[in-house]
Each structure stands twice: as structure tokens, then as C-alpha cells.
Coordinates of C-alpha atoms and ligand atoms in Angstrom, one line a residue:
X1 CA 123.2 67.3 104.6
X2 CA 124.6 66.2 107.9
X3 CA 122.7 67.8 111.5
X4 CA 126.1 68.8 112.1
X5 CA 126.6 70.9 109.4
X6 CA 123.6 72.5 110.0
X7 CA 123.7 73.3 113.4
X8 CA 127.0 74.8 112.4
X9 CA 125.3 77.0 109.9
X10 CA 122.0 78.5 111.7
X11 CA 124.8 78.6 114.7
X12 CA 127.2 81.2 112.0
X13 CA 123.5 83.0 111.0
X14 CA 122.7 83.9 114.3
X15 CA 126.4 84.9 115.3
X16 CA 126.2 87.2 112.0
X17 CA 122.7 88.9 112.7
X18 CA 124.0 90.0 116.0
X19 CA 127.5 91.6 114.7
X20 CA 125.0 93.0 111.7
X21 CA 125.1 96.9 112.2
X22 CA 122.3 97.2 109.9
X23 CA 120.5 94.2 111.9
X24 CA 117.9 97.2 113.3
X25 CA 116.7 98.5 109.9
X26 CA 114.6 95.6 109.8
X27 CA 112.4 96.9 112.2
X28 CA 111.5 100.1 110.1
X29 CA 109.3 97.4 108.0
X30 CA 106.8 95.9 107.3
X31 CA 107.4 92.0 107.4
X32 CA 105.9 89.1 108.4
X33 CA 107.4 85.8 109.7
X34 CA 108.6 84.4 106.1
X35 CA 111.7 85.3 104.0
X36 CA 111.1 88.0 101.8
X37 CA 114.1 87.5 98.9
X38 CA 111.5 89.8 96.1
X39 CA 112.7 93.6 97.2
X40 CA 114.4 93.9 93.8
X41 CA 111.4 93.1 92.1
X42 CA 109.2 95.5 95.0
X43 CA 110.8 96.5 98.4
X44 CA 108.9 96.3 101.8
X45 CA 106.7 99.1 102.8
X46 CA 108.2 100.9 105.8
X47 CA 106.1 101.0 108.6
X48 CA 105.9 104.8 108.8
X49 CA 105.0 105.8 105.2
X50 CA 101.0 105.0 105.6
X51 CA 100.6 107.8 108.3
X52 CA 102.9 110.5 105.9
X53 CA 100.8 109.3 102.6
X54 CA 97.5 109.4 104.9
X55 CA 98.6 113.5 105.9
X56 CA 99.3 114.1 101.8
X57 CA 95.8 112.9 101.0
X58 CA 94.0 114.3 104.0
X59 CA 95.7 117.5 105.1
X60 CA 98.1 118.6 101.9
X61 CA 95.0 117.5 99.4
X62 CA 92.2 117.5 101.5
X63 CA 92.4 121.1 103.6
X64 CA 95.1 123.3 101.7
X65 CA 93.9 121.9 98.1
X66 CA 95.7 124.0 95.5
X67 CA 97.6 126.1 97.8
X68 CA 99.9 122.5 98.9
X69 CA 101.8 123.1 95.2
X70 CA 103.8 126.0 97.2
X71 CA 103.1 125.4 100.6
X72 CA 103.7 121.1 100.6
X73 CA 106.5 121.8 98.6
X74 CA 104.7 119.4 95.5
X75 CA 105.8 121.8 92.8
X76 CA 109.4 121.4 93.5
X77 CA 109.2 117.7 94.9
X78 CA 111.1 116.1 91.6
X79 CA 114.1 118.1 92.1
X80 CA 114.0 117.8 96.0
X81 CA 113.5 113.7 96.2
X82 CA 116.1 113.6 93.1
X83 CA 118.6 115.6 95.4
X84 CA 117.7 113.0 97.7
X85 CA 118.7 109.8 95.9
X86 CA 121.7 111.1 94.8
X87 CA 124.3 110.5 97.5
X88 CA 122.7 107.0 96.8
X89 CA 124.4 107.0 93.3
X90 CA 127.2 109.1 94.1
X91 CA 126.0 112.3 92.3
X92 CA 126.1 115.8 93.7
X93 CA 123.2 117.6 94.1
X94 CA 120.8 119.2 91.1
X95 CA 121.6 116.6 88.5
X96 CA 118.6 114.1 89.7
X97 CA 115.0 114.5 88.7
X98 CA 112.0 112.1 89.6
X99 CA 109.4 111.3 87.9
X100 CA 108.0 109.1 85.2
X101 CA 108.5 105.4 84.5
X102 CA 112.3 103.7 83.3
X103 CA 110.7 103.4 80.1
X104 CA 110.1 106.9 79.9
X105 CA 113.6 107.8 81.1
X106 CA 115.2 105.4 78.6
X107 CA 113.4 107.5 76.2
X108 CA 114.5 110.4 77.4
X109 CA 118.0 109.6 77.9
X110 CA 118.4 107.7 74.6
X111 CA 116.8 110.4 72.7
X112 CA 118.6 113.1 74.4
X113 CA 122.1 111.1 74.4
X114 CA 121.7 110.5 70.7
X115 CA 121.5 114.2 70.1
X116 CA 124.3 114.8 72.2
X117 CA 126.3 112.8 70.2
X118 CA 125.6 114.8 67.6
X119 CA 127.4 118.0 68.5
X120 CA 130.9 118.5 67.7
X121 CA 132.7 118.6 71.2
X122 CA 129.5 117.1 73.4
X123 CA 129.6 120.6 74.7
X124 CA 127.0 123.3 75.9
X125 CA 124.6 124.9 73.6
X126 CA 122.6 127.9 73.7
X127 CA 119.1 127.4 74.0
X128 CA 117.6 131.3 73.5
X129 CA 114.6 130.0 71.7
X130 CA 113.9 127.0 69.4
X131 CA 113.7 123.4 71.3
X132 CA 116.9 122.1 69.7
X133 CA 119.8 124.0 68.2
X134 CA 122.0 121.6 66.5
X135 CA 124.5 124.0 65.4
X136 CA 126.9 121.6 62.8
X137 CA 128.4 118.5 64.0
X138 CA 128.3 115.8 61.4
X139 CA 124.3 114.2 62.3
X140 CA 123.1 110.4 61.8
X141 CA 121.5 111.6 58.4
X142 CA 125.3 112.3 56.9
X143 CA 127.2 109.1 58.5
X144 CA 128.2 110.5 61.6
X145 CA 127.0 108.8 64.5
X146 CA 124.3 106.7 63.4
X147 CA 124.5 103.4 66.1
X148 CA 122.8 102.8 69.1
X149 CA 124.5 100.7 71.3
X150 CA 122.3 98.4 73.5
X151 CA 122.4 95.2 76.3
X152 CA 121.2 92.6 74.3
X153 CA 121.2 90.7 78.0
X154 CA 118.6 93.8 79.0
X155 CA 115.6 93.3 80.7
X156 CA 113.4 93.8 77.8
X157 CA 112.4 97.3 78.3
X158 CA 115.3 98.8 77.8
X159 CA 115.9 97.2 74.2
X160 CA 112.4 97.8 73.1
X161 CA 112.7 101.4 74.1
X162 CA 116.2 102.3 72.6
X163 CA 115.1 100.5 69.5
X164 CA 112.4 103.4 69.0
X165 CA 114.6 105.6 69.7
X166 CA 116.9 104.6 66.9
X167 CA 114.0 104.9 64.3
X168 CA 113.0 108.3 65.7
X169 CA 116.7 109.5 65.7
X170 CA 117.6 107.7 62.3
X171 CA 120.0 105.3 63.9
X172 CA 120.0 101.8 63.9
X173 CA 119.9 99.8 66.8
X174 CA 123.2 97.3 67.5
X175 CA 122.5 94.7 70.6
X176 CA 125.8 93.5 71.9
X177 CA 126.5 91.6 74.8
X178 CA 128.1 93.7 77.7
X179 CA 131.1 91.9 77.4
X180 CA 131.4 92.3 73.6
X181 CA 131.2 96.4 73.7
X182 CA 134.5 97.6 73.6
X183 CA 134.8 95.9 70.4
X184 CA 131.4 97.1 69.0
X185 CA 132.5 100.6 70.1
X186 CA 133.5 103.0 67.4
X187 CA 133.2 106.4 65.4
X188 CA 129.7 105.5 64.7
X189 CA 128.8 105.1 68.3
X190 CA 126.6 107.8 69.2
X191 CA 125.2 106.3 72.3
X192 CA 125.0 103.1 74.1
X193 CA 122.6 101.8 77.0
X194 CA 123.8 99.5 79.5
X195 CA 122.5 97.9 82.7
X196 CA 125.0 98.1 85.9
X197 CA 123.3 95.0 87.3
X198 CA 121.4 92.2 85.3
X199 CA 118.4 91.6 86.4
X200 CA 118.4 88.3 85.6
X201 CA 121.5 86.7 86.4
X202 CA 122.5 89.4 89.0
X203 CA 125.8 90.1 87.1
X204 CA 127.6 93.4 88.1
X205 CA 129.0 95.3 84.8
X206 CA 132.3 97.5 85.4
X207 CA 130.9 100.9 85.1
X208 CA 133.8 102.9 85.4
X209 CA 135.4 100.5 82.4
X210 CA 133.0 100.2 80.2
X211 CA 132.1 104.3 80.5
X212 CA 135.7 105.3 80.2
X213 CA 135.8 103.0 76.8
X214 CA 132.7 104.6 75.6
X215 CA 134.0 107.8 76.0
X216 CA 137.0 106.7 74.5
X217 CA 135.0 106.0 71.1
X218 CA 133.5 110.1 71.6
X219 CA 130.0 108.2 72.3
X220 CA 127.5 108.9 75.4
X221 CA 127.1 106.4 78.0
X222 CA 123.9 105.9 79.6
X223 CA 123.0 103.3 82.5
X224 CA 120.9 101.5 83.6
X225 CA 120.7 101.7 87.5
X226 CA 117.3 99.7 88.5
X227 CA 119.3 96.9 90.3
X228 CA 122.5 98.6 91.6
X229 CA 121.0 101.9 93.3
X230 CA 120.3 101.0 96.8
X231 CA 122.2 97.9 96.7
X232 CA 125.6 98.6 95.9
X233 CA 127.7 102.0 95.3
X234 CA 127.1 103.9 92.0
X235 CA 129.7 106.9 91.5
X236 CA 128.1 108.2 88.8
X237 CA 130.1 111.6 89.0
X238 CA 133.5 110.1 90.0
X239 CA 132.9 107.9 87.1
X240 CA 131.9 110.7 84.6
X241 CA 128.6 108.7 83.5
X242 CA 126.7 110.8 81.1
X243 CA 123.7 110.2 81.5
X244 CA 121.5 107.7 83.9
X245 CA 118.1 106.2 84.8
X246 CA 116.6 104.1 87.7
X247 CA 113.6 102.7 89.2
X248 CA 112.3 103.1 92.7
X249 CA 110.5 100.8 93.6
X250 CA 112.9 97.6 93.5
X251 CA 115.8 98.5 96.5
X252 CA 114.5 101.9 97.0
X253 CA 111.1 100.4 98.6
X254 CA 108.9 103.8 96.9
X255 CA 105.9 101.5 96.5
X256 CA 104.4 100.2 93.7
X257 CA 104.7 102.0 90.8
X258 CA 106.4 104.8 92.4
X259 CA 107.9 107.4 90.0
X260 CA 111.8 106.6 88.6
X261 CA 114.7 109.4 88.1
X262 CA 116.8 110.7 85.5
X263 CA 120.2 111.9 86.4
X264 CA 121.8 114.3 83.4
X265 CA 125.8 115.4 84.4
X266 CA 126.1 119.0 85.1
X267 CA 128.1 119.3 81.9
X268 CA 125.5 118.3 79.7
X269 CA 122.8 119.7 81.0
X270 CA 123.1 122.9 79.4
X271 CA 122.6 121.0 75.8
X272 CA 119.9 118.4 77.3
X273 CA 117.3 118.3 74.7
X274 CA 114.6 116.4 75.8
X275 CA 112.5 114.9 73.5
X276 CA 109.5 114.7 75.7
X277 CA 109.4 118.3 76.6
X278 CA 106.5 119.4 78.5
X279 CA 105.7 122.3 80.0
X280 CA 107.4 121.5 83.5
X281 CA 110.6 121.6 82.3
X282 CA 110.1 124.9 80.9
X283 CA 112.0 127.9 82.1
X284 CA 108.7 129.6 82.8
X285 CA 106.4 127.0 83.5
X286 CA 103.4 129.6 83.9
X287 CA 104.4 131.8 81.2
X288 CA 102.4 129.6 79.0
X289 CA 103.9 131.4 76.0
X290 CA 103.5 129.3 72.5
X291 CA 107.6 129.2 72.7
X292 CA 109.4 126.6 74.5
X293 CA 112.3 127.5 76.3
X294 CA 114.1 124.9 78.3
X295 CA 114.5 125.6 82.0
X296 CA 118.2 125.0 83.2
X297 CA 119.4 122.1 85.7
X298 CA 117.8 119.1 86.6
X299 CA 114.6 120.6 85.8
X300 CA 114.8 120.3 82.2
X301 CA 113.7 116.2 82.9
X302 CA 110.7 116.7 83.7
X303 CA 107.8 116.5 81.5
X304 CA 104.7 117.0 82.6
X305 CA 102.3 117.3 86.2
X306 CA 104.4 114.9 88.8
X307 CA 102.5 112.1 90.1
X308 CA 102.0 113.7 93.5
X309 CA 101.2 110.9 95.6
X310 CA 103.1 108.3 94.6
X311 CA 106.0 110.7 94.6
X312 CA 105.6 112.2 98.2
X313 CA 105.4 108.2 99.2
X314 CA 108.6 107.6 97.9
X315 CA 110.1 110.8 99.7
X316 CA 108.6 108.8 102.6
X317 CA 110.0 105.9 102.2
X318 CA 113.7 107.5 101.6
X319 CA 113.9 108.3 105.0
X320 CA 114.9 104.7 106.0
X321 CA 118.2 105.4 104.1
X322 CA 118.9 108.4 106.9
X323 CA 122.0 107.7 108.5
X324 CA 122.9 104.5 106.5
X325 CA 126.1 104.6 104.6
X326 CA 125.5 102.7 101.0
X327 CA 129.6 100.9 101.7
X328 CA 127.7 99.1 104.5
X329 CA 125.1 98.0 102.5
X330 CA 127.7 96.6 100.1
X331 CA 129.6 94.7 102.6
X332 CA 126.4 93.1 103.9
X333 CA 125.2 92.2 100.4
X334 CA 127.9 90.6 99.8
X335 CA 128.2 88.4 103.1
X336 CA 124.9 87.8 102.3
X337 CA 125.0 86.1 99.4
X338 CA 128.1 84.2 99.7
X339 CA 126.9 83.0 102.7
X340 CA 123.4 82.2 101.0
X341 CA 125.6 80.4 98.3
X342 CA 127.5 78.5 101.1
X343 CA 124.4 77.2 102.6
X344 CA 122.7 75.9 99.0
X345 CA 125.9 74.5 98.5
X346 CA 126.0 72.5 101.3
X347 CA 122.2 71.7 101.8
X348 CA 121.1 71.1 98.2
X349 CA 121.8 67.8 96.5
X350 CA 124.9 68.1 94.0
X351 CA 123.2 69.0 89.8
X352 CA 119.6 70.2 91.2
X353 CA 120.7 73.8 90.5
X354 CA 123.9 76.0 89.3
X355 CA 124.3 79.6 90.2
X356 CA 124.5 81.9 87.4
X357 CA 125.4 84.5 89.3
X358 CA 129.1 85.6 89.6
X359 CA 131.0 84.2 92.3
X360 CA 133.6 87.3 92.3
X361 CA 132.6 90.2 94.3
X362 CA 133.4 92.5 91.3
X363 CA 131.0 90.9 89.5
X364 CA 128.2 90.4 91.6
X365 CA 125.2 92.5 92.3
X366 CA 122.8 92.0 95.4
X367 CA 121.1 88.8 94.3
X368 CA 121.5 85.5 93.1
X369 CA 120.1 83.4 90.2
X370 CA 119.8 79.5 90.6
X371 CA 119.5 77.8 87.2
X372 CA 117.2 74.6 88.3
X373 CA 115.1 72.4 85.5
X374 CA 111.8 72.9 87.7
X375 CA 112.3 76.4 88.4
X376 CA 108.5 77.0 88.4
X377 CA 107.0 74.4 90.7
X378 CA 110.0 75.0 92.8
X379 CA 109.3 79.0 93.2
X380 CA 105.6 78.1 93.8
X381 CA 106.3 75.6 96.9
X382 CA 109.1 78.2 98.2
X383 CA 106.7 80.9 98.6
X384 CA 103.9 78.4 99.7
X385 CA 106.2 77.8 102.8
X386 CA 106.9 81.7 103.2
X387 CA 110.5 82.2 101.1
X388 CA 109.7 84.6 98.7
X389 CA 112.3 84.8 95.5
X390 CA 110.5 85.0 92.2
X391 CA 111.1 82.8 88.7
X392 CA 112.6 84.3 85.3
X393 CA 111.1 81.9 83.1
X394 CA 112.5 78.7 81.7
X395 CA 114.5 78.3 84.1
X396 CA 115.5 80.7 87.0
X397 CA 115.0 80.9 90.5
X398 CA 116.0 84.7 91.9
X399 CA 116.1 85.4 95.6
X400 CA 117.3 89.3 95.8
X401 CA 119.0 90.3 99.0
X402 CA 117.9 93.9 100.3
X403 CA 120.7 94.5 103.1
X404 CA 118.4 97.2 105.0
X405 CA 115.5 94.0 106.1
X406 CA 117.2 90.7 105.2
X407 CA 119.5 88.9 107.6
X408 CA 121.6 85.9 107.4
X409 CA 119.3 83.6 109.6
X410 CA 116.9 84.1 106.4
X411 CA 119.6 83.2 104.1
X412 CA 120.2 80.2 105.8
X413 CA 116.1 79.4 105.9
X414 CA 116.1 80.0 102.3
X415 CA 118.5 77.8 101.5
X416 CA 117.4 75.2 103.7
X417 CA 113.4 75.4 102.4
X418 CA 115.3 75.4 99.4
X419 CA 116.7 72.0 100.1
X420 CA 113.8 70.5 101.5
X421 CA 111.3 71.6 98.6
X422 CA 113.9 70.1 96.1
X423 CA 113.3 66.7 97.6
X424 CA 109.9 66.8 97.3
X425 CA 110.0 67.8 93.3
X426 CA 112.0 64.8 92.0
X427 CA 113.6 66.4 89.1
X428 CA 115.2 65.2 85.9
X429 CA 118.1 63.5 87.5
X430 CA 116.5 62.3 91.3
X431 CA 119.2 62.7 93.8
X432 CA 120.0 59.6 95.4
Ligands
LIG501 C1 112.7 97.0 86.8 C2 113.4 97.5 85.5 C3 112.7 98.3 84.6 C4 111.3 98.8 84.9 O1 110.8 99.7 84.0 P1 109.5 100.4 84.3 O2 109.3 101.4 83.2 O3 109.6 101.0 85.6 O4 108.4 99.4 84.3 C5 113.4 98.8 83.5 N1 114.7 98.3 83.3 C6 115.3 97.5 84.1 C7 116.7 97.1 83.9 C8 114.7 97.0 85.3 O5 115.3 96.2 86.1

């Protein structure tokens, strides 16, 4: 790498930050002087959510004890922090529900989309009494809709998960790669499971395609939004997705562990029959009658007491999206990582890594993968000299870009670390 074309590139960087309209949400975390490239495996804390966690424990918990489930608004918070995540995902409000892990949602929405499938038309049903009314409609036992369509790219969850839910429902499980499922697609489709954004290779799948050809084939589509929501635009009504699932804890910054969501269309929520249904999602939760009766709306995702304080640090953290419009966030991802790509392209040494990541927009989430042969020594001396990215084991280097705290003067640090570590680990073919 010449000096020249270096200057030149922390010059572009710094000319970049400062046209950067979302250059100020940086300061709403908490960051240190490195490059953290890891918010899609957990986002930064922002710096406001202790003080609002510490008033949930010590004034919501502490001094109004019981009485916070109506007066803190906890009873209600799934619904009201799903309403809030959904102009995230392009969803109107009422169809979003927190709580729970992705696993759990995959179960959920597997389970439930499965039995979907079952009925005739897809349409409403009348619960007035029993947990599941499955009024004809051919069902998996009698060849009708007896596959399970699934990533087999998935993060691993996902796959494990549906696979269950295939023995539970009688169904067997068929992994096909993303690009492969139009022609997997057919009358015995009852549901299929994809991820909008691999989490590996940071490939973005066409969601409006691939839902539309599922639909097509009278099957229900079900996504996978843990690296898309909060990094790129969803439309998840304007698409007509069925039924979706996401984590908060990756672009969202909830906090470790903090609860995922479940988004159900309107349309189907009348004939959502959760297989994990718990007494919150009943009509009348305090009833406690022997009979389960599904409440309506969103409400029917729940399952059982929310986790409270890792929910109400989430609602927290939500607040840095106030005022931030999600085709912003886009743009900058994007610049982002092409510009990223421009500066490993010019600093690295020509066969010390390969992107696997798309190099067309349509195609690309808000990360990108680096195939390199000593991905894991690599990683380690990155983040010993403060660029954090993380390693998919063999052979992966991932450096997520989070729009809302990374800039392009850390793109162009990463990439030059990047550089600089690579000379140090001689590799299989030494540059010259
Ligand atoms: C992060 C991630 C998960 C995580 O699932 P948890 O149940 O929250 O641990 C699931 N699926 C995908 C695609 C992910 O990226």
C-alpha cells in the first residue's frame, strides 16, 4: 500500500463522517477508543439505559412492588415495545409481541405456520373454546402439507428448531439452500423458514420474491429477521410476510439476552394457534378457568410471565431509534461497507482474504465476511489492537457495521489493522 493511497483514504473517511447525518448517534453510546465491528453479534449499551434499568429495579420493583404490573405499565410491556419495533420492520401496529428467545419464536411460528397450512383457505377460525379447531382441510397425517421448508445456510438454531417442529407436527423436514426454494416449493409445502440476512456470509435474501413464490405454492412464509431489523428496511406488511421472528440484542442494542419478538399478520391472527400457549396469552388471563381461550391480537404470542427487566431495558434502549429513519440507516450501511471493502482491497496483500459477502447492494446485508486461512489468530490480534469483528469458525472473519455508532474513519482503521496484522501472520502463501 502506497502513503499516498492512504492519506487519500483516512482523507475520504474523515470527509464522510462529517457529511454523516447519523455521525451524532455515536454519542448516545457507550464506546471506547477501538472499533467495535461485533453489534450484530451484541450492540453497544446506550449511555442512558443504566439510570432507566436502575429506576425499574429500585423505584418500579423496589417501592411500588406488585402494584408496578398496572401502574409501570409491565403487564402490557410485550405488546407496547412490540408496537415499538415495528415501524422498524415495516409492520403496523398490534401485530408485534416481545418476549422469549428466537428459538422459542421459531417454535412458535413453525408450529403455528404449520397448522396454518393446514386450513383450507389459510383463513380465520373461530376459537369459542378448544385450543385448536382444525375444522377440515386436508392435514399432514392424509398427504396434504406434510414439508417443512428450511435454510439449510441457517444459523443453526433455526434448523434444529424447525426440525422438532416437523416431528411434533408429523412433517418432515426439507433443508434447501435459499436459492434452490422456488424449485423445492410445491403442494406439499406447508411452511418454510428463511433468514433475510445470513449471518454468516451477510448475504441479503429477496424477501418480497421468495414470499410471493411461497405463497404462490399456498404455503406460509416465515422469516428470520435477527440480522436485517435495525440494519436494513423490512416491509413485512407491504410484502405480505406471514409470519416473523427476531432477536434484539444484535442491531437492536436490548442487552444481553434481551427478550426477541414475534410478529403474526393481522390476517392470521385470528387462527394463530400457538403451540406454547400459556396463560398470558389467554383472553382472560386472571380468569384462571381450566379452559383455554385464546386472547385476540398480538397478545395471543405470549406465553408466560415477561421477563420484566430485561424487557423494560430493551424499551430503554429503543429510544436511540427516536427520530432516525431506518432508509438512512440503509444508505449508510451500505457506504459503509463498500467503502470498508475499498479499503481491504487496497491495503491487504492480493489472496490473504476473499469477501464472501455480496458485492451487489441487493444482496448485501450490513456486514461483511472475509474468507482468510488464519481466520482465528487473525480475529485474536484484531481485537488485541482494539478492532472488534468476531470469527465463524474454519474460516471467517465478520466485522458487522451498526450505522447508528460506526463511522467510516473506523472502516478505514479496520481495514488498515487488518492489513498490518496480516503481515505479521505469514499465511499459507506469504505475500511478497
Ligand atoms: C442470533 C440468531 C439467533 C439467536 O437465537 P436465540 O434464541 O436468541 O439465541 C437465531 N437465529 C438467527 C438467524 C440468529 O442470527
Amino acid at each position: 500500500m502506497s502513503e499516498t493511497s492512504r492519506d487519500a483514504l483516512r482523507e475520504r473517511a474523515l470527509k464522510l463522517d462529517a457529511a454523516d447525518p447519523l455521525a451524532p448517534q455515536r454519542e448516545l453510546f457507550a464506546l471506547d477508543d477501538g472499533v467495535y465491528l461485533d453489534g450484530n453479534s451484541l450492540g453497544a449499551l446506550p449511555l442512558h439505559v443504566p439510570d432507566r434499568v436502575r429506576d425499574v429495579l429500585t423505584r418500579q420493583w423496589g417501592e411500588l412492588r406488585i402494584r408496578s404490573w398496572d401502574e409501570s405499565g409491565w403487564w402490557t410491556a410485550p405488546e407496547r415495545i412490540g408496537d415499538r419495533i415495528a415501524p422498524l420492520v415495516g409492520a403496523a401496529a398490534g401485530q408485534i409481541v416481545v418476549g422469549d428467545s428466537t428459538s422459542v419464536n421459531i417454535f412458535k411460528a413453525v408450529v403455528a405456520g404449520s397448522r396454518l397450512a393446514d386450513r383450507p383457505d389459510g383463513g380465520p377460525s373461530v376459537h369459542d373454546g378448544g385450543p385448536s379447531v382444525h375444522d377440515g382441510g386436508p392435514s399432514a397425517r392424509d398427504g396434504g402439507r406434510d414439508e417443512i421448508l428450511v435454510d439449510a445456510t441457517t444459523f443453526p438454531t433455526d434448523g434444529y428448531i424447525a426440525a422438532s417442529a416437523a416431528r411434533l407436527t408429523g412433517r418432515r423436514i426439507v433443508p434447501v439452500d435459499p436459492a434452490e426454494v422456488r424449485a423445492a416449493l410445491g403442494p406439499r409445502t406447508a411452511v418454510v423458514l428463511l433468514n433475510h440476512v445470513d449471518y454468516r456470509s451477510g448475504r441479503l435474501h429477496d424477501l418480497p420474491g421468495l414470499t410471493a413464490d411461497v405463497h404462490a405454492a399456498g404455503a406460509i412464509a416465515v422469516w428470520d429477521l435477527c440480522h436485517s431489523a435495525g440494519a436494513l428496511p423490512v416491509a413485512l406488511d407491504e410484502h405480505q410476510v406471514d409470519l416473523a421472528v427476531g432477536c434484539t440484542y444484535k442491531y437492536l442494542n436490548g442487552g444481553p439476552g434481551s427478550p426477541a419478538y414475534l410478529y403474526v399478520a393481522q390476517r392470521h391472527q385470528a387462527a394463530f394457534d400457538s403451540p406454547l400457549p400459556g396463560w398470558n396469552s389467554h383472553a382472560d388471563p386472571f380468569g384462571m378457568t381450566p379452559d383455554y381461550t385464546p386472547a385476540d391480537g398480538s397478545v395471543r404470542g405470549r406465553v408466560g410471565t415477561p421477563d420484566i427487566v430485561s424487557m423494560l431495558t430493551l424499551d430503554a434502549a429503543l429510544d436511540v431509534w427516536d427520530g432516525v429513519s431506518v432508509a438512512a440507516v440503509r444508505a449508510k450501511s451500505l457506504a459503509l461497507t463498500d467503502f470498508f471493502l475499498e479499503c481491504v482491497e487496497a491495503y491487504v496483500p492480493p489472496g490473504r482474504v476473499s469477501s464472501v459477502t455480496p458485492a451487489a447492494h441487493a444482496e448485501r446485508g450490513s456486514q461483511v465476511a472475509l474468507r482468510c486461512a488464519d481466520a482465528e489468530p487473525v480475529m485474536r490480534r484484531l481485537i488485541e489492537r482494539g478492532v472488534v469483528g468476531d470469527l465463524r469458525r474454519p474460516d471467517v472473519l465478520r466485522f458487522g457495521f451498526t450505522p447508528l455508532y460506526v463511522g467510516f474513519a473506523d472502516a478505514e482503521r479496520a481495514a488498515r489493522v487488518l492489513a498490518e496484522v496480516l503481515a505479521d501472520v505469514p499465511g499459507e502463501n506469504p505475500a511478497a
